[in-house]
Amino acid sequence: MSKHAAFIEQAASYKGDACLLWPYGKQKNGYAKAYYDGRVTTAHRVICLLINGPPPTPEHETAHSCNTKLCLTPAHISWKTHQSNIDDKSAHGTQPVGEANPAAKLTEEQVCAIRQSELPQKVLAAQFGVTQPLISKIQTRRIWPNVD
């Protein structure tokens, strides 16, 4: 049995409430990178599978209630829908929004300029190097809702 598998199996029987942290490598996104059952995966997903069984639907993902990416405490890990997981991250204050989101293509200043402009969406999209649907989402506040 590999050291990863041994640690995961020990963690699965952990009854405490404190975060039990993964002591080995992590992925670029900060989650615990594990070698388990002959494949590379995330340690918290393996714990969730061992404790809770398979996800209820293909849309469910592993979520931490403690907001600690390296935590393997069974009581902190569950299946949630993507939206529910995002909502939890927002409640914890760890969901990167606005310019803090690494996928953000615009700055808050640019978003303000887009909202104040009377130019057609296609023109704004070309001007800011983004798509017209993105301009629409900004103007209708489906994204960047907190920027005026």
PDB file of N, CA and C in Angstrom, residues 27-122:
ATOM      1  N   GLN A  27      -1.730  19.923  -5.895  1.00  0.00           N
ATOM      2  CA  GLN A  27      -1.884  20.344  -7.277  1.00  0.00           C
ATOM      3  C   GLN A  27      -1.665  21.851  -7.375  1.00  0.00           C
ATOM      4  N   LYS A  28      -1.572  22.365  -8.597  1.00  0.00           N
ATOM      5  CA  LYS A  28      -1.387  23.805  -8.804  1.00  0.00           C
ATOM      6  C   LYS A  28      -2.520  24.621  -8.186  1.00  0.00           C
ATOM      7  N   ASN A  29      -3.715  24.031  -8.126  1.00  0.00           N
ATOM      8  CA  ASN A  29      -4.864  24.742  -7.562  1.00  0.00           C
ATOM      9  C   ASN A  29      -4.923  24.668  -6.035  1.00  0.00           C
ATOM     10  N   GLY A  30      -3.922  24.013  -5.426  1.00  0.00           N
ATOM     11  CA  GLY A  30      -3.841  23.969  -3.963  1.00  0.00           C
ATOM     12  C   GLY A  30      -4.486  22.763  -3.300  1.00  0.00           C
ATOM     13  N   TYR A  31      -5.153  21.909  -4.070  1.00  0.00           N
ATOM     14  CA  TYR A  31      -5.790  20.726  -3.495  1.00  0.00           C
ATOM     15  C   TYR A  31      -4.792  19.581  -3.370  1.00  0.00           C
ATOM     16  N   ALA A  32      -5.056  18.679  -2.447  1.00  0.00           N
ATOM     17  CA  ALA A  32      -4.179  17.543  -2.180  1.00  0.00           C
ATOM     18  C   ALA A  32      -4.127  16.592  -3.368  1.00  0.00           C
ATOM     19  N   LYS A  33      -2.938  16.384  -3.899  1.00  0.00           N
ATOM     20  CA  LYS A  33      -2.736  15.471  -5.027  1.00  0.00           C
ATOM     21  C   LYS A  33      -2.391  14.098  -4.471  1.00  0.00           C
ATOM     22  N   ALA A  34      -3.209  13.110  -4.797  1.00  0.00           N
ATOM     23  CA  ALA A  34      -3.026  11.777  -4.232  1.00  0.00           C
ATOM     24  C   ALA A  34      -2.914  10.716  -5.325  1.00  0.00           C
ATOM     25  N   TYR A  35      -2.141   9.693  -5.010  1.00  0.00           N
ATOM     26  CA  TYR A  35      -2.069   8.491  -5.831  1.00  0.00           C
ATOM     27  C   TYR A  35      -2.837   7.434  -5.056  1.00  0.00           C
ATOM     28  N   TYR A  36      -3.973   7.033  -5.616  1.00  0.00           N
ATOM     29  CA  TYR A  36      -4.829   6.102  -4.898  1.00  0.00           C
ATOM     30  C   TYR A  36      -5.448   5.134  -5.895  1.00  0.00           C
ATOM     31  N   ASP A  37      -5.384   3.866  -5.569  1.00  0.00           N
ATOM     32  CA  ASP A  37      -5.981   2.826  -6.402  1.00  0.00           C
ATOM     33  C   ASP A  37      -5.470   2.895  -7.847  1.00  0.00           C
ATOM     34  N   GLY A  38      -4.174   3.176  -7.969  1.00  0.00           N
ATOM     35  CA  GLY A  38      -3.537   3.168  -9.289  1.00  0.00           C
ATOM     36  C   GLY A  38      -3.743   4.399 -10.142  1.00  0.00           C
ATOM     37  N   ARG A  39      -4.276   5.462  -9.559  1.00  0.00           N
ATOM     38  CA  ARG A  39      -4.472   6.676 -10.374  1.00  0.00           C
ATOM     39  C   ARG A  39      -4.241   7.939  -9.558  1.00  0.00           C
ATOM     40  N   VAL A  40      -4.048   9.033 -10.290  1.00  0.00           N
ATOM     41  CA  VAL A  40      -3.858  10.334  -9.648  1.00  0.00           C
ATOM     42  C   VAL A  40      -5.225  10.986  -9.494  1.00  0.00           C
ATOM     43  N   THR A  41      -5.491  11.498  -8.322  1.00  0.00           N
ATOM     44  CA  THR A  41      -6.768  12.150  -8.031  1.00  0.00           C
ATOM     45  C   THR A  41      -6.552  13.153  -6.903  1.00  0.00           C
ATOM     46  N   THR A  42      -7.623  13.663  -6.349  1.00  0.00           N
ATOM     47  CA  THR A  42      -7.502  14.521  -5.165  1.00  0.00           C
ATOM     48  C   THR A  42      -7.870  13.702  -3.938  1.00  0.00           C
ATOM     49  N   ALA A  43      -7.127  13.919  -2.868  1.00  0.00           N
ATOM     50  CA  ALA A  43      -7.336  13.142  -1.649  1.00  0.00           C
ATOM     51  C   ALA A  43      -8.725  13.366  -1.059  1.00  0.00           C
ATOM     52  N   HIS A  44      -9.227  14.600  -1.113  1.00  0.00           N
ATOM     53  CA  HIS A  44     -10.541  14.851  -0.518  1.00  0.00           C
ATOM     54  C   HIS A  44     -11.658  14.146  -1.299  1.00  0.00           C
ATOM     55  N   ARG A  45     -11.467  13.961  -2.600  1.00  0.00           N
ATOM     56  CA  ARG A  45     -12.467  13.231  -3.377  1.00  0.00           C
ATOM     57  C   ARG A  45     -12.487  11.755  -2.955  1.00  0.00           C
ATOM     58  N   VAL A  46     -11.304  11.192  -2.739  1.00  0.00           N
ATOM     59  CA  VAL A  46     -11.240   9.795  -2.293  1.00  0.00           C
ATOM     60  C   VAL A  46     -11.924   9.649  -0.937  1.00  0.00           C
ATOM     61  N   ILE A  47     -11.646  10.566  -0.026  1.00  0.00           N
ATOM     62  CA  ILE A  47     -12.300  10.524   1.295  1.00  0.00           C
ATOM     63  C   ILE A  47     -13.818  10.590   1.120  1.00  0.00           C
ATOM     64  N   CYS A  48     -14.275  11.487   0.279  1.00  0.00           N
ATOM     65  CA  CYS A  48     -15.724  11.629   0.066  1.00  0.00           C
ATOM     66  C   CYS A  48     -16.313  10.330  -0.480  1.00  0.00           C
ATOM     67  N   LEU A  49     -15.623   9.704  -1.422  1.00  0.00           N
ATOM     68  CA  LEU A  49     -16.093   8.431  -1.963  1.00  0.00           C
ATOM     69  C   LEU A  49     -16.139   7.347  -0.881  1.00  0.00           C
ATOM     70  N   LEU A  50     -15.099   7.287  -0.058  1.00  0.00           N
ATOM     71  CA  LEU A  50     -15.044   6.262   0.991  1.00  0.00           C
ATOM     72  C   LEU A  50     -16.111   6.467   2.061  1.00  0.00           C
ATOM     73  N   ILE A  51     -16.371   7.719   2.414  1.00  0.00           N
ATOM     74  CA  ILE A  51     -17.306   8.029   3.502  1.00  0.00           C
ATOM     75  C   ILE A  51     -18.757   8.119   3.023  1.00  0.00           C
ATOM     76  N   ASN A  52     -18.955   8.771   1.881  1.00  0.00           N
ATOM     77  CA  ASN A  52     -20.317   9.065   1.418  1.00  0.00           C
ATOM     78  C   ASN A  52     -20.777   8.242   0.218  1.00  0.00           C
ATOM     79  N   GLY A  53     -19.900   7.404  -0.321  1.00  0.00           N
ATOM     80  CA  GLY A  53     -20.254   6.653  -1.523  1.00  0.00           C
ATOM     81  C   GLY A  53     -20.127   7.533  -2.752  1.00  0.00           C
ATOM     82  N   PRO A  54     -20.559   7.034  -3.902  1.00  0.00           N
ATOM     83  CA  PRO A  54     -20.419   7.813  -5.138  1.00  0.00           C
ATOM     84  C   PRO A  54     -21.290   9.073  -5.120  1.00  0.00           C
ATOM     85  N   PRO A  55     -20.942  10.050  -5.953  1.00  0.00           N
ATOM     86  CA  PRO A  55     -21.752  11.277  -5.991  1.00  0.00           C
ATOM     87  C   PRO A  55     -23.187  10.960  -6.408  1.00  0.00           C
ATOM     88  N   PRO A  56     -24.160  11.690  -5.851  1.00  0.00           N
ATOM     89  CA  PRO A  56     -25.574  11.439  -6.179  1.00  0.00           C
ATOM     90  C   PRO A  56     -25.892  11.616  -7.659  1.00  0.00           C
ATOM     91  N   THR A  57     -25.190  12.557  -8.307  1.00  0.00           N
ATOM     92  CA  THR A  57     -25.355  12.789  -9.741  1.00  0.00           C
ATOM     93  C   THR A  57     -23.984  13.129 -10.317  1.00  0.00           C
ATOM     94  N   PRO A  58     -23.829  13.057 -11.631  1.00  0.00           N
ATOM     95  CA  PRO A  58     -22.550  13.446 -12.237  1.00  0.00           C
ATOM     96  C   PRO A  58     -22.220  14.931 -12.018  1.00  0.00           C
ATOM     97  N   GLU A  59     -23.217  15.732 -11.692  1.00  0.00           N
ATOM     98  CA  GLU A  59     -23.001  17.165 -11.475  1.00  0.00           C
ATOM     99  C   GLU A  59     -22.453  17.474 -10.079  1.00  0.00           C
ATOM    100  N   HIS A  60     -22.475  16.517  -9.189  1.00  0.00           N
ATOM    101  CA  HIS A  60     -21.981  16.752  -7.830  1.00  0.00           C
ATOM    102  C   HIS A  60     -20.456  16.705  -7.784  1.00  0.00           C
ATOM    103  N   GLU A  61     -19.902  17.558  -6.944  1.00  0.00           N
ATOM    104  CA  GLU A  61     -18.457  17.622  -6.751  1.00  0.00           C
ATOM    105  C   GLU A  61     -18.164  17.587  -5.263  1.00  0.00           C
ATOM    106  N   THR A  62     -16.902  17.347  -4.939  1.00  0.00           N
ATOM    107  CA  THR A  62     -16.503  17.283  -3.544  1.00  0.00           C
ATOM    108  C   THR A  62     -16.366  18.694  -2.988  1.00  0.00           C
ATOM    109  N   ALA A  63     -16.866  18.929  -1.791  1.00  0.00           N
ATOM    110  CA  ALA A  63     -16.824  20.259  -1.177  1.00  0.00           C
ATOM    111  C   ALA A  63     -16.317  20.159   0.254  1.00  0.00           C
ATOM    112  N   HIS A  64     -15.619  21.212   0.670  1.00  0.00           N
ATOM    113  CA  HIS A  64     -15.131  21.333   2.052  1.00  0.00           C
ATOM    114  C   HIS A  64     -16.007  22.324   2.805  1.00  0.00           C
ATOM    115  N   SER A  65     -16.529  21.948   3.947  1.00  0.00           N
ATOM    116  CA  SER A  65     -17.278  22.908   4.765  1.00  0.00           C
ATOM    117  C   SER A  65     -16.329  23.820   5.539  1.00  0.00           C
ATOM    118  N   CYS A  66     -15.086  23.384   5.703  1.00  0.00           N
ATOM    119  CA  CYS A  66     -14.110  24.150   6.491  1.00  0.00           C
ATOM    120  C   CYS A  66     -13.324  25.134   5.632  1.00  0.00           C
ATOM    121  N   ASN A  67     -13.459  25.022   4.315  1.00  0.00           N
ATOM    122  CA  ASN A  67     -12.754  25.906   3.406  1.00  0.00           C
ATOM    123  C   ASN A  67     -11.234  25.741   3.457  1.00  0.00           C
ATOM    124  N   THR A  68     -10.757  24.550   3.745  1.00  0.00           N
ATOM    125  CA  THR A  68      -9.320  24.281   3.778  1.00  0.00           C
ATOM    126  C   THR A  68      -9.019  23.214   2.728  1.00  0.00           C
ATOM    127  N   LYS A  69      -8.361  23.607   1.659  1.00  0.00           N
ATOM    128  CA  LYS A  69      -8.150  22.727   0.510  1.00  0.00           C
ATOM    129  C   LYS A  69      -7.403  21.435   0.833  1.00  0.00           C
ATOM    130  N   LEU A  70      -6.550  21.441   1.840  1.00  0.00           N
ATOM    131  CA  LEU A  70      -5.770  20.253   2.180  1.00  0.00           C
ATOM    132  C   LEU A  70      -6.410  19.409   3.288  1.00  0.00           C
ATOM    133  N   CYS A  71      -7.605  19.787   3.717  1.00  0.00           N
ATOM    134  CA  CYS A  71      -8.276  19.075   4.802  1.00  0.00           C
ATOM    135  C   CYS A  71      -8.878  17.754   4.313  1.00  0.00           C
ATOM    136  N   LEU A  72      -8.692  16.713   5.131  1.00  0.00           N
ATOM    137  CA  LEU A  72      -9.277  15.404   4.842  1.00  0.00           C
ATOM    138  C   LEU A  72     -10.213  14.931   5.953  1.00  0.00           C
ATOM    139  N   THR A  73     -10.622  15.812   6.821  1.00  0.00           N
ATOM    140  CA  THR A  73     -11.533  15.440   7.903  1.00  0.00           C
ATOM    141  C   THR A  73     -12.875  15.013   7.311  1.00  0.00           C
ATOM    142  N   PRO A  74     -13.280  13.759   7.515  1.00  0.00           N
ATOM    143  CA  PRO A  74     -14.525  13.277   6.917  1.00  0.00           C
ATOM    144  C   PRO A  74     -15.742  14.158   7.214  1.00  0.00           C
ATOM    145  N   ALA A  75     -15.822  14.703   8.415  1.00  0.00           N
ATOM    146  CA  ALA A  75     -16.966  15.546   8.774  1.00  0.00           C
ATOM    147  C   ALA A  75     -16.985  16.865   8.006  1.00  0.00           C
ATOM    148  N   HIS A  76     -15.881  17.224   7.364  1.00  0.00           N
ATOM    149  CA  HIS A  76     -15.795  18.487   6.626  1.00  0.00           C
ATOM    150  C   HIS A  76     -16.012  18.310   5.123  1.00  0.00           C
ATOM    151  N   ILE A  77     -16.171  17.078   4.666  1.00  0.00           N
ATOM    152  CA  ILE A  77     -16.208  16.797   3.230  1.00  0.00           C
ATOM    153  C   ILE A  77     -17.548  16.170   2.849  1.00  0.00           C
ATOM    154  N   SER A  78     -18.137  16.692   1.768  1.00  0.00           N
ATOM    155  CA  SER A  78     -19.428  16.164   1.307  1.00  0.00           C
ATOM    156  C   SER A  78     -19.577  16.405  -0.190  1.00  0.00           C
ATOM    157  N   TRP A  79     -20.618  15.809  -0.761  1.00  0.00           N
ATOM    158  CA  TRP A  79     -20.970  16.057  -2.163  1.00  0.00           C
ATOM    159  C   TRP A  79     -21.875  17.270  -2.224  1.00  0.00           C
ATOM    160  N   LYS A  80     -21.582  18.166  -3.139  1.00  0.00           N
ATOM    161  CA  LYS A  80     -22.447  19.334  -3.371  1.00  0.00           C
ATOM    162  C   LYS A  80     -22.500  19.610  -4.860  1.00  0.00           C
ATOM    163  N   THR A  81     -23.558  20.286  -5.272  1.00  0.00           N
ATOM    164  CA  THR A  81     -23.600  20.728  -6.662  1.00  0.00           C
ATOM    165  C   THR A  81     -22.574  21.842  -6.836  1.00  0.00           C
ATOM    166  N   HIS A  82     -22.213  22.101  -8.057  1.00  0.00           N
ATOM    167  CA  HIS A  82     -21.229  23.155  -8.312  1.00  0.00           C
ATOM    168  C   HIS A  82     -21.728  24.490  -7.754  1.00  0.00           C
ATOM    169  N   GLN A  83     -22.999  24.805  -7.994  1.00  0.00           N
ATOM    170  CA  GLN A  83     -23.535  26.079  -7.518  1.00  0.00           C
ATOM    171  C   GLN A  83     -23.521  26.161  -6.000  1.00  0.00           C
ATOM    172  N   SER A  84     -23.875  25.076  -5.336  1.00  0.00           N
ATOM    173  CA  SER A  84     -23.860  25.062  -3.872  1.00  0.00           C
ATOM    174  C   SER A  84     -22.433  25.234  -3.348  1.00  0.00           C
ATOM    175  N   ASN A  85     -21.474  24.618  -4.018  1.00  0.00           N
ATOM    176  CA  ASN A  85     -20.067  24.758  -3.636  1.00  0.00           C
ATOM    177  C   ASN A  85     -19.607  26.212  -3.821  1.00  0.00           C
ATOM    178  N   ILE A  86     -19.992  26.829  -4.922  1.00  0.00           N
ATOM    179  CA  ILE A  86     -19.658  28.237  -5.181  1.00  0.00           C
ATOM    180  C   ILE A  86     -20.307  29.129  -4.124  1.00  0.00           C
ATOM    181  N   ASP A  87     -21.569  28.851  -3.792  1.00  0.00           N
ATOM    182  CA  ASP A  87     -22.264  29.636  -2.761  1.00  0.00           C
ATOM    183  C   ASP A  87     -21.531  29.553  -1.425  1.00  0.00           C
ATOM    184  N   ASP A  88     -21.057  28.343  -1.076  1.00  0.00           N
ATOM    185  CA  ASP A  88     -20.288  28.174   0.160  1.00  0.00           C
ATOM    186  C   ASP A  88     -19.009  29.005   0.118  1.00  0.00           C
ATOM    187  N   LYS A  89     -18.317  28.972  -1.021  1.00  0.00           N
ATOM    188  CA  LYS A  89     -17.077  29.746  -1.154  1.00  0.00           C
ATOM    189  C   LYS A  89     -17.367  31.240  -1.014  1.00  0.00           C
ATOM    190  N   SER A  90     -18.479  31.672  -1.559  1.00  0.00           N
ATOM    191  CA  SER A  90     -18.860  33.088  -1.428  1.00  0.00           C
ATOM    192  C   SER A  90     -19.132  33.426   0.037  1.00  0.00           C
ATOM    193  N   ALA A  91     -19.839  32.527   0.727  1.00  0.00           N
ATOM    194  CA  ALA A  91     -20.141  32.748   2.149  1.00  0.00           C
ATOM    195  C   ALA A  91     -18.869  32.768   2.989  1.00  0.00           C
ATOM    196  N   HIS A  92     -17.895  31.929   2.615  1.00  0.00           N
ATOM    197  CA  HIS A  92     -16.620  31.896   3.331  1.00  0.00           C
ATOM    198  C   HIS A  92     -15.725  33.082   2.982  1.00  0.00           C
ATOM    199  N   GLY A  93     -16.066  33.762   1.877  1.00  0.00           N
ATOM    200  CA  GLY A  93     -15.217  34.872   1.421  1.00  0.00           C
ATOM    201  C   GLY A  93     -13.996  34.404   0.653  1.00  0.00           C
ATOM    202  N   THR A  94     -14.038  33.188   0.119  1.00  0.00           N
ATOM    203  CA  THR A  94     -12.881  32.670  -0.613  1.00  0.00           C
ATOM    204  C   THR A  94     -13.135  32.485  -2.102  1.00  0.00           C
ATOM    205  N   GLN A  95     -14.316  32.804  -2.566  1.00  0.00           N
ATOM    206  CA  GLN A  95     -14.597  32.738  -3.995  1.00  0.00           C
ATOM    207  C   GLN A  95     -14.030  34.006  -4.619  1.00  0.00           C
ATOM    208  N   PRO A  96     -12.984  33.877  -5.452  1.00  0.00           N
ATOM    209  CA  PRO A  96     -12.408  35.085  -6.029  1.00  0.00           C
ATOM    210  C   PRO A  96     -13.402  35.762  -6.971  1.00  0.00           C
ATOM    211  N   VAL A  97     -13.673  37.018  -6.717  1.00  0.00           N
ATOM    212  CA  VAL A  97     -14.605  37.779  -7.547  1.00  0.00           C
ATOM    213  C   VAL A  97     -13.896  38.989  -8.130  1.00  0.00           C
ATOM    214  N   GLY A  98     -14.463  39.495  -9.206  1.00  0.00           N
ATOM    215  CA  GLY A  98     -13.891  40.685  -9.830  1.00  0.00           C
ATOM    216  C   GLY A  98     -12.466  40.452 -10.282  1.00  0.00           C
ATOM    217  N   GLU A  99     -11.632  41.440 -10.082  1.00  0.00           N
ATOM    218  CA  GLU A  99     -10.245  41.371 -10.520  1.00  0.00           C
ATOM    219  C   GLU A  99      -9.460  40.284  -9.797  1.00  0.00           C
ATOM    220  N   ALA A 100      -9.929  39.838  -8.635  1.00  0.00           N
ATOM    221  CA  ALA A 100      -9.237  38.788  -7.888  1.00  0.00           C
ATOM    222  C   ALA A 100      -9.412  37.413  -8.544  1.00  0.00           C
ATOM    223  N   ASN A 101     -10.395  37.293  -9.427  1.00  0.00           N
ATOM    224  CA  ASN A 101     -10.618  36.042 -10.127  1.00  0.00           C
ATOM    225  C   ASN A 101      -9.564  35.904 -11.223  1.00  0.00           C
ATOM    226  N   PRO A 102      -8.774  34.835 -11.203  1.00  0.00           N
ATOM    227  CA  PRO A 102      -7.723  34.693 -12.207  1.00  0.00           C
ATOM    228  C   PRO A 102      -8.255  34.622 -13.638  1.00  0.00           C
ATOM    229  N   ALA A 103      -9.524  34.307 -13.804  1.00  0.00           N
ATOM    230  CA  ALA A 103     -10.110  34.236 -15.143  1.00  0.00           C
ATOM    231  C   ALA A 103     -10.663  35.586 -15.611  1.00  0.00           C
ATOM    232  N   ALA A 104     -10.607  36.612 -14.769  1.00  0.00           N
ATOM    233  CA  ALA A 104     -11.155  37.929 -15.130  1.00  0.00           C
ATOM    234  C   ALA A 104     -10.423  38.494 -16.336  1.00  0.00           C
ATOM    235  N   LYS A 105     -11.197  38.969 -17.289  1.00  0.00           N
ATOM    236  CA  LYS A 105     -10.626  39.546 -18.501  1.00  0.00           C
ATOM    237  C   LYS A 105     -10.602  41.072 -18.454  1.00  0.00           C
ATOM    238  N   LEU A 106     -11.322  41.624 -17.486  1.00  0.00           N
ATOM    239  CA  LEU A 106     -11.452  43.074 -17.395  1.00  0.00           C
ATOM    240  C   LEU A 106     -11.164  43.562 -15.977  1.00  0.00           C
ATOM    241  N   THR A 107     -10.909  44.847 -15.872  1.00  0.00           N
ATOM    242  CA  THR A 107     -10.741  45.477 -14.560  1.00  0.00           C
ATOM    243  C   THR A 107     -12.067  46.114 -14.151  1.00  0.00           C
ATOM    244  N   GLU A 108     -12.170  46.481 -12.882  1.00  0.00           N
ATOM    245  CA  GLU A 108     -13.385  47.161 -12.413  1.00  0.00           C
ATOM    246  C   GLU A 108     -13.581  48.469 -13.173  1.00  0.00           C
ATOM    247  N   GLU A 109     -12.503  49.158 -13.450  1.00  0.00           N
ATOM    248  CA  GLU A 109     -12.583  50.428 -14.193  1.00  0.00           C
ATOM    249  C   GLU A 109     -13.174  50.195 -15.580  1.00  0.00           C
ATOM    250  N   GLN A 110     -12.762  49.125 -16.244  1.00  0.00           N
ATOM    251  CA  GLN A 110     -13.301  48.814 -17.573  1.00  0.00           C
ATOM    252  C   GLN A 110     -14.782  48.436 -17.483  1.00  0.00           C
ATOM    253  N   VAL A 111     -15.159  47.696 -16.448  1.00  0.00           N
ATOM    254  CA  VAL A 111     -16.563  47.314 -16.263  1.00  0.00           C
ATOM    255  C   VAL A 111     -17.419  48.569 -16.075  1.00  0.00           C
ATOM    256  N   CYS A 112     -16.932  49.528 -15.297  1.00  0.00           N
ATOM    257  CA  CYS A 112     -17.655  50.791 -15.106  1.00  0.00           C
ATOM    258  C   CYS A 112     -17.813  51.520 -16.438  1.00  0.00           C
ATOM    259  N   ALA A 113     -16.753  51.537 -17.220  1.00  0.00           N
ATOM    260  CA  ALA A 113     -16.793  52.211 -18.525  1.00  0.00           C
ATOM    261  C   ALA A 113     -17.808  51.539 -19.445  1.00  0.00           C
ATOM    262  N   ILE A 114     -17.856  50.220 -19.419  1.00  0.00           N
ATOM    263  CA  ILE A 114     -18.816  49.486 -20.250  1.00  0.00           C
ATOM    264  C   ILE A 114     -20.241  49.826 -19.841  1.00  0.00           C
ATOM    265  N   ARG A 115     -20.494  49.890 -18.549  1.00  0.00           N
ATOM    266  CA  ARG A 115     -21.851  50.182 -18.064  1.00  0.00           C
ATOM    267  C   ARG A 115     -22.270  51.611 -18.377  1.00  0.00           C
ATOM    268  N   GLN A 116     -21.320  52.522 -18.412  1.00  0.00           N
ATOM    269  CA  GLN A 116     -21.635  53.936 -18.671  1.00  0.00           C
ATOM    270  C   GLN A 116     -21.743  54.247 -20.152  1.00  0.00           C
ATOM    271  N   SER A 117     -21.193  53.381 -20.991  1.00  0.00           N
ATOM    272  CA  SER A 117     -21.159  53.643 -22.432  1.00  0.00           C
ATOM    273  C   SER A 117     -22.517  53.428 -23.083  1.00  0.00           C
ATOM    274  N   GLU A 118     -22.760  54.200 -24.130  1.00  0.00           N
ATOM    275  CA  GLU A 118     -23.972  54.021 -24.924  1.00  0.00           C
ATOM    276  C   GLU A 118     -23.664  53.364 -26.258  1.00  0.00           C
ATOM    277  N   LEU A 119     -22.425  52.939 -26.440  1.00  0.00           N
ATOM    278  CA  LEU A 119     -22.030  52.271 -27.679  1.00  0.00           C
ATOM    279  C   LEU A 119     -22.695  50.899 -27.773  1.00  0.00           C
ATOM    280  N   PRO A 120     -22.889  50.399 -29.002  1.00  0.00           N
ATOM    281  CA  PRO A 120     -23.450  49.049 -29.161  1.00  0.00           C
ATOM    282  C   PRO A 120     -22.526  48.001 -28.530  1.00  0.00           C
ATOM    283  N   GLN A 121     -23.122  46.909 -28.100  1.00  0.00           N
ATOM    284  CA  GLN A 121     -22.358  45.858 -27.429  1.00  0.00           C
ATOM    285  C   GLN A 121     -21.238  45.302 -28.301  1.00  0.00           C
ATOM    286  N   LYS A 122     -21.479  45.150 -29.606  1.00  0.00           N
ATOM    287  CA  LYS A 122     -20.438  44.621 -30.494  1.00  0.00           C
ATOM    288  C   LYS A 122     -19.239  45.562 -30.565  1.00  0.00           C
TER     289      LYS A 122
END
